[in-house]
Amino acid sequence: DVVLTQSPLSLPVTLGQPASISCRSSHGLAYGDGNTYLSWFQQRPGQSPRRLIYKVSNRDSGVPDRFSGSGSGTDFTLKISRVEAEDVGVYYCMQSTRWPPTFGQGTKVEIK
Amino acid sequence: QLQLPESGPGLVKPSETLSLSCSVPPGSITNNNYYWGWIRQPPGKGLEYIGHIYYTGSAYYNPSLKGRVTLSIDTSKNQFSLRLSSVTAADTAVYYCARVPHPLGSCSGATCFSFDSWGPGIVATVSS
């Protein structure tokens, strides 16, 4: 199975400051159709996950533009340009390029 | 965000079968752009893919569940369901249903998808 390794696992951030989460894959995630099926999800405390980003860098409708995704091959990054209080939660990457789909272990973002 | 409420018993005995259902807005379950899936999250842990199913009944299952899982779909009731047999305490988790947009065409049903709308989740506890 593809192993997705996120870092850091815990990310204390000052309000208004940027944050960056890495997701590294044990295998390349480019599919034969030219796309890379890597998504990012946010799970706020006590809530179900919400998709933020799909195919590496495509933001879902309603997701603030302070969230951005980038990367290729085996290295991917989720960036928050200026962290707000509502961004507290756990963030997961997920791949479905290779079977079976797998999730990263999660990165907990908290306010310092 | 699509409303996808899960339902089912919250408590199951070890070795028995866990059965959960997810309700989908009328008319959307047969949309050929979507599969319908299940994901679970053990207490304090991360997310685990369980499986996903198309309105035709074609389904994919996580091999880690070793044949214990079966998904089904009832288009007349706008519902899809999960059955997990021979449960143990390790199956205690919050179970989420989700919509699965799929590009079709260029990909097999097993790949190239994501989960774009999630239900609120339902807690299932395995205990005698």
mmCIF file of C-alpha atoms in Angstrom:
data_model
loop_
_atom_site.group_PDB
_atom_site.id
_atom_site.type_symbol
_atom_site.label_atom_id
_atom_site.label_comp_id
_atom_site.label_asym_id
_atom_site.label_seq_id
_atom_site.Cartn_x
_atom_site.Cartn_y
_atom_site.Cartn_z
ATOM 1 C CA ASP A 1 0.000 0.000 0.000
ATOM 2 C CA VAL A 2 1.021 3.605 -0.517
ATOM 3 C CA VAL A 3 2.194 5.161 2.734
ATOM 4 C CA LEU A 4 1.554 8.880 3.144
ATOM 5 C CA THR A 5 3.779 10.474 5.782
ATOM 6 C CA GLN A 6 2.695 13.865 7.051
ATOM 7 C CA SER A 7 4.902 16.317 8.885
ATOM 8 C CA PRO A 8 4.812 17.814 11.309
ATOM 9 C CA LEU A 9 2.263 15.838 13.290
ATOM 10 C CA SER A 10 1.611 18.833 15.526
ATOM 11 C CA LEU A 11 1.793 22.432 14.335
ATOM 12 C CA PRO A 12 1.375 25.292 16.823
ATOM 13 C CA VAL A 13 0.832 28.509 14.860
ATOM 14 C CA THR A 14 0.405 32.175 15.765
ATOM 15 C CA LEU A 15 -2.783 33.787 14.458
ATOM 16 C CA GLY A 16 -2.119 35.625 11.222
ATOM 17 C CA GLN A 17 1.063 33.678 10.517
ATOM 18 C CA PRO A 18 1.539 31.123 7.711
ATOM 19 C CA ALA A 19 1.473 27.368 8.168
ATOM 20 C CA SER A 20 2.703 24.553 5.988
ATOM 21 C CA ILE A 21 2.015 20.811 6.118
ATOM 22 C CA SER A 22 3.992 18.245 4.171
ATOM 23 C CA CYS A 23 2.659 14.966 2.783
ATOM 24 C CA ARG A 24 5.246 12.573 1.358
ATOM 25 C CA SER A 25 4.245 9.452 -0.511
ATOM 26 C CA SER A 26 6.085 6.131 -0.648
ATOM 27 C CA HIS A 27 5.241 5.907 -4.359
ATOM 28 C CA GLY A 28 4.784 8.435 -7.121
ATOM 29 C CA LEU A 29 1.172 9.601 -7.408
ATOM 30 C CA ALA A 30 0.967 10.719 -11.017
ATOM 31 C CA TYR A 31 -1.694 8.756 -12.848
ATOM 32 C CA GLY A 32 -1.555 7.757 -16.498
ATOM 33 C CA ASP A 33 -4.119 10.393 -17.452
ATOM 34 C CA GLY A 34 -1.744 13.165 -16.383
ATOM 35 C CA ASN A 35 -3.539 13.941 -13.126
ATOM 36 C CA THR A 36 -2.383 13.335 -9.561
ATOM 37 C CA TYR A 37 -5.121 12.210 -7.222
ATOM 38 C CA LEU A 38 -4.005 13.766 -3.959
ATOM 39 C CA SER A 39 -6.608 15.482 -1.746
ATOM 40 C CA TRP A 40 -6.499 17.423 1.512
ATOM 41 C CA PHE A 41 -9.162 17.318 4.220
ATOM 42 C CA GLN A 42 -9.769 19.451 7.288
ATOM 43 C CA GLN A 43 -11.390 17.996 10.398
ATOM 44 C CA ARG A 44 -12.381 20.605 12.944
ATOM 45 C CA PRO A 45 -12.872 19.438 16.542
ATOM 46 C CA GLY A 46 -16.049 17.383 16.858
ATOM 47 C CA GLN A 47 -16.865 17.596 13.156
ATOM 48 C CA SER A 48 -16.699 15.315 10.160
ATOM 49 C CA PRO A 49 -13.910 15.876 7.636
ATOM 50 C CA ARG A 50 -14.324 18.453 4.907
ATOM 51 C CA ARG A 51 -12.459 18.376 1.633
ATOM 52 C CA LEU A 52 -10.358 21.470 0.955
ATOM 53 C CA ILE A 53 -8.240 20.519 -2.051
ATOM 54 C CA TYR A 54 -8.444 17.846 -4.764
ATOM 55 C CA LYS A 55 -6.009 16.838 -7.504
ATOM 56 C CA VAL A 56 -3.156 18.526 -5.625
ATOM 57 C CA SER A 57 -4.120 22.145 -6.071
ATOM 58 C CA ASN A 58 -7.828 22.543 -6.863
ATOM 59 C CA ARG A 59 -9.671 24.337 -4.092
ATOM 60 C CA ASP A 60 -13.223 23.230 -3.296
ATOM 61 C CA SER A 61 -16.083 25.691 -3.520
ATOM 62 C CA GLY A 62 -16.339 27.826 -0.398
ATOM 63 C CA VAL A 63 -12.794 27.124 0.758
ATOM 64 C CA PRO A 64 -10.976 30.364 1.616
ATOM 65 C CA ASP A 65 -8.198 31.290 -0.768
ATOM 66 C CA ARG A 66 -5.708 31.361 2.108
ATOM 67 C CA PHE A 67 -5.579 27.564 1.610
ATOM 68 C CA SER A 68 -3.436 26.305 -1.251
ATOM 69 C CA GLY A 69 -2.061 22.960 -2.343
ATOM 70 C CA SER A 70 1.027 22.197 -4.368
ATOM 71 C CA GLY A 71 3.459 19.444 -5.220
ATOM 72 C CA SER A 72 4.112 16.621 -7.615
ATOM 73 C CA GLY A 73 5.459 13.085 -7.730
ATOM 74 C CA THR A 74 5.895 12.090 -4.105
ATOM 75 C CA ASP A 75 6.021 15.462 -2.295
ATOM 76 C CA PHE A 76 2.968 17.566 -1.578
ATOM 77 C CA THR A 77 2.230 20.586 0.593
ATOM 78 C CA LEU A 78 -0.801 22.283 2.055
ATOM 79 C CA LYS A 79 -0.247 25.935 2.933
ATOM 80 C CA ILE A 80 -2.335 28.336 4.956
ATOM 81 C CA SER A 81 -1.199 31.864 4.146
ATOM 82 C CA ARG A 82 -2.535 33.451 7.346
ATOM 83 C CA VAL A 83 -3.916 31.167 10.030
ATOM 84 C CA GLU A 84 -7.278 32.095 11.546
ATOM 85 C CA ALA A 85 -8.882 30.690 14.691
ATOM 86 C CA GLU A 86 -11.359 28.627 12.628
ATOM 87 C CA ASP A 87 -8.453 26.733 11.017
ATOM 88 C CA VAL A 88 -7.794 24.769 14.219
ATOM 89 C CA GLY A 89 -8.178 21.045 13.617
ATOM 90 C CA VAL A 90 -6.534 18.030 12.051
ATOM 91 C CA TYR A 91 -5.535 17.986 8.397
ATOM 92 C CA TYR A 92 -5.240 14.802 6.337
ATOM 93 C CA CYS A 93 -3.861 14.097 2.909
ATOM 94 C CA MET A 94 -5.282 11.206 0.898
ATOM 95 C CA GLN A 95 -4.254 9.502 -2.325
ATOM 96 C CA SER A 96 -6.352 7.492 -4.747
ATOM 97 C CA THR A 97 -3.912 7.204 -7.632
ATOM 98 C CA ARG A 98 -2.947 3.722 -6.463
ATOM 99 C CA TRP A 99 -5.165 1.003 -5.012
ATOM 100 C CA PRO A 100 -6.113 0.923 -2.187
ATOM 101 C CA PRO A 101 -6.649 4.580 -1.318
ATOM 102 C CA THR A 102 -4.795 5.690 1.782
ATOM 103 C CA PHE A 103 -4.731 8.627 4.173
ATOM 104 C CA GLY A 104 -1.864 10.321 5.940
ATOM 105 C CA GLN A 105 -1.801 10.076 9.725
ATOM 106 C CA GLY A 106 -2.974 13.652 10.217
ATOM 107 C CA THR A 107 -1.442 16.952 11.327
ATOM 108 C CA LYS A 108 -2.957 18.784 14.257
ATOM 109 C CA VAL A 109 -2.979 22.561 13.851
ATOM 110 C CA GLU A 110 -3.411 24.570 17.006
ATOM 111 C CA ILE A 111 -3.034 28.183 18.010
ATOM 112 C CA LYS A 112 -0.029 29.129 20.132
ATOM 113 C CA GLN B 1 -22.603 20.551 1.557
ATOM 114 C CA LEU B 2 -24.777 17.556 0.718
ATOM 115 C CA GLN B 3 -26.781 16.101 3.626
ATOM 116 C CA LEU B 4 -25.804 12.462 4.122
ATOM 117 C CA PRO B 5 -27.102 11.208 7.454
ATOM 118 C CA GLU B 6 -25.915 7.823 8.654
ATOM 119 C CA SER B 7 -28.139 5.512 10.688
ATOM 120 C CA GLY B 8 -27.888 2.207 12.481
ATOM 121 C CA PRO B 9 -27.365 0.625 15.897
ATOM 122 C CA GLY B 10 -24.669 2.220 17.991
ATOM 123 C CA LEU B 11 -23.763 -0.971 19.847
ATOM 124 C CA VAL B 12 -22.829 -4.335 18.371
ATOM 125 C CA LYS B 13 -21.642 -7.480 20.142
ATOM 126 C CA PRO B 14 -18.287 -9.083 19.264
ATOM 127 C CA SER B 15 -18.477 -11.610 16.389
ATOM 128 C CA GLU B 16 -21.769 -10.128 15.169
ATOM 129 C CA THR B 17 -22.440 -7.981 12.099
ATOM 130 C CA LEU B 18 -22.446 -4.201 12.060
ATOM 131 C CA SER B 19 -25.056 -2.743 9.700
ATOM 132 C CA LEU B 20 -25.226 0.947 8.816
ATOM 133 C CA SER B 21 -27.114 2.943 6.211
ATOM 134 C CA CYS B 22 -26.661 6.335 4.602
ATOM 135 C CA SER B 23 -29.517 8.386 3.154
ATOM 136 C CA VAL B 24 -28.935 10.332 -0.042
ATOM 137 C CA PRO B 25 -31.063 13.217 -1.405
ATOM 138 C CA PRO B 26 -33.711 11.866 -3.811
ATOM 139 C CA GLY B 27 -32.564 11.601 -7.395
ATOM 140 C CA SER B 28 -28.849 11.881 -6.709
ATOM 141 C CA ILE B 29 -27.953 8.276 -5.938
ATOM 142 C CA THR B 30 -28.266 7.318 -9.629
ATOM 143 C CA ASN B 31 -26.150 10.234 -10.858
ATOM 144 C CA ASN B 32 -23.534 8.521 -13.002
ATOM 145 C CA ASN B 33 -20.816 10.978 -11.915
ATOM 146 C CA TYR B 34 -20.730 9.655 -8.368
ATOM 147 C CA TYR B 35 -19.947 6.605 -6.306
ATOM 148 C CA TRP B 36 -20.944 6.425 -2.643
ATOM 149 C CA GLY B 37 -18.450 5.476 0.023
ATOM 150 C CA TRP B 38 -17.647 4.662 3.632
ATOM 151 C CA ILE B 39 -14.711 5.763 5.788
ATOM 152 C CA ARG B 40 -14.120 5.078 9.470
ATOM 153 C CA GLN B 41 -12.151 6.674 12.286
ATOM 154 C CA PRO B 42 -11.280 4.736 15.461
ATOM 155 C CA PRO B 43 -11.318 6.800 18.657
ATOM 156 C CA GLY B 44 -8.437 9.271 18.676
ATOM 157 C CA LYS B 45 -7.024 7.921 15.413
ATOM 158 C CA GLY B 46 -6.905 8.726 11.726
ATOM 159 C CA LEU B 47 -9.122 7.936 8.753
ATOM 160 C CA GLU B 48 -9.442 4.537 7.081
ATOM 161 C CA TYR B 49 -11.067 3.893 3.707
ATOM 162 C CA ILE B 50 -13.655 1.080 3.820
ATOM 163 C CA GLY B 51 -15.134 0.940 0.339
ATOM 164 C CA HIS B 52 -17.306 2.599 -2.280
ATOM 165 C CA ILE B 53 -20.187 1.545 -4.521
ATOM 166 C CA TYR B 54 -21.818 2.662 -7.773
ATOM 167 C CA TYR B 55 -25.569 2.780 -8.323
ATOM 168 C CA THR B 56 -25.260 -0.325 -10.523
ATOM 169 C CA GLY B 57 -23.977 -2.272 -7.516
ATOM 170 C CA SER B 58 -20.354 -2.367 -8.613
ATOM 171 C CA ALA B 59 -18.269 -2.049 -5.421
ATOM 172 C CA TYR B 60 -14.682 -1.825 -4.207
ATOM 173 C CA TYR B 61 -13.460 -2.847 -0.767
ATOM 174 C CA ASN B 62 -10.348 -2.162 1.254
ATOM 175 C CA PRO B 63 -8.331 -5.424 1.219
ATOM 176 C CA SER B 64 -7.345 -4.758 4.846
ATOM 177 C CA LEU B 65 -10.870 -5.684 5.898
ATOM 178 C CA LYS B 66 -10.242 -9.197 4.600
ATOM 179 C CA GLY B 67 -13.606 -9.877 3.011
ATOM 180 C CA ARG B 68 -15.665 -8.907 6.067
ATOM 181 C CA VAL B 69 -17.307 -5.905 4.393
ATOM 182 C CA THR B 70 -20.204 -5.770 1.966
ATOM 183 C CA LEU B 71 -21.724 -2.616 0.485
ATOM 184 C CA SER B 72 -25.152 -2.513 -1.073
ATOM 185 C CA ILE B 73 -27.306 0.154 -2.664
ATOM 186 C CA ASP B 74 -31.071 0.608 -2.854
ATOM 187 C CA THR B 75 -31.926 3.230 -5.442
ATOM 188 C CA SER B 76 -35.656 3.038 -4.654
ATOM 189 C CA LYS B 77 -34.969 4.076 -1.061
ATOM 190 C CA ASN B 78 -32.124 6.487 -1.923
ATOM 191 C CA GLN B 79 -29.885 4.627 0.490
ATOM 192 C CA PHE B 80 -26.632 2.738 0.486
ATOM 193 C CA SER B 81 -25.501 0.418 3.238
ATOM 194 C CA LEU B 82 -22.507 -1.137 4.930
ATOM 195 C CA ARG B 83 -22.319 -4.557 6.539
ATOM 196 C CA LEU B 84 -19.204 -5.528 8.482
ATOM 197 C CA SER B 85 -19.155 -9.082 9.784
ATOM 198 C CA SER B 86 -17.283 -10.791 12.630
ATOM 199 C CA VAL B 87 -16.653 -7.511 14.403
ATOM 200 C CA THR B 88 -14.163 -7.078 17.220
ATOM 201 C CA ALA B 89 -13.279 -4.184 19.495
ATOM 202 C CA ALA B 90 -10.893 -2.975 16.777
ATOM 203 C CA ASP B 91 -13.942 -2.112 14.649
ATOM 204 C CA THR B 92 -15.156 0.433 17.194
ATOM 205 C CA ALA B 93 -15.096 3.747 15.333
ATOM 206 C CA VAL B 94 -17.004 6.679 13.953
ATOM 207 C CA TYR B 95 -18.295 5.589 10.558
ATOM 208 C CA TYR B 96 -18.766 8.220 7.859
ATOM 209 C CA CYS B 97 -20.565 7.928 4.567
ATOM 210 C CA ALA B 98 -19.501 10.195 1.733
ATOM 211 C CA ARG B 99 -20.131 11.109 -1.874
ATOM 212 C CA VAL B 100 -17.409 10.030 -4.239
ATOM 213 C CA PRO B 101 -17.019 12.056 -7.442
ATOM 214 C CA HIS B 102 -15.374 9.965 -10.084
ATOM 215 C CA PRO B 103 -14.094 11.121 -13.465
ATOM 216 C CA LEU B 104 -15.028 7.877 -15.232
ATOM 217 C CA GLY B 105 -13.606 7.235 -18.647
ATOM 218 C CA SER B 106 -9.905 7.515 -18.044
ATOM 219 C CA CYS B 107 -9.823 5.681 -14.713
ATOM 220 C CA SER B 108 -11.017 2.401 -13.295
ATOM 221 C CA GLY B 109 -13.650 2.593 -10.588
ATOM 222 C CA ALA B 110 -10.975 1.751 -8.035
ATOM 223 C CA THR B 111 -8.841 4.841 -8.532
ATOM 224 C CA CYS B 112 -8.908 8.566 -9.269
ATOM 225 C CA PHE B 113 -11.584 9.523 -6.780
ATOM 226 C CA SER B 114 -12.040 11.605 -3.669
ATOM 227 C CA PHE B 115 -14.717 12.304 -1.049
ATOM 228 C CA ASP B 116 -16.364 15.671 -1.591
ATOM 229 C CA SER B 117 -19.269 15.558 0.901
ATOM 230 C CA TRP B 118 -19.315 13.697 4.200
ATOM 231 C CA GLY B 119 -22.075 12.717 6.592
ATOM 232 C CA PRO B 120 -21.924 13.770 10.239
ATOM 233 C CA GLY B 121 -20.740 10.309 11.245
ATOM 234 C CA ILE B 122 -22.185 7.652 13.502
ATOM 235 C CA VAL B 123 -20.460 6.044 16.462
ATOM 236 C CA ALA B 124 -20.405 2.261 16.400
ATOM 237 C CA THR B 125 -19.140 0.483 19.494
ATOM 238 C CA VAL B 126 -18.309 -3.212 19.634
ATOM 239 C CA SER B 127 -18.827 -4.511 23.137
ATOM 240 C CA SER B 128 -20.546 -7.362 24.916
#
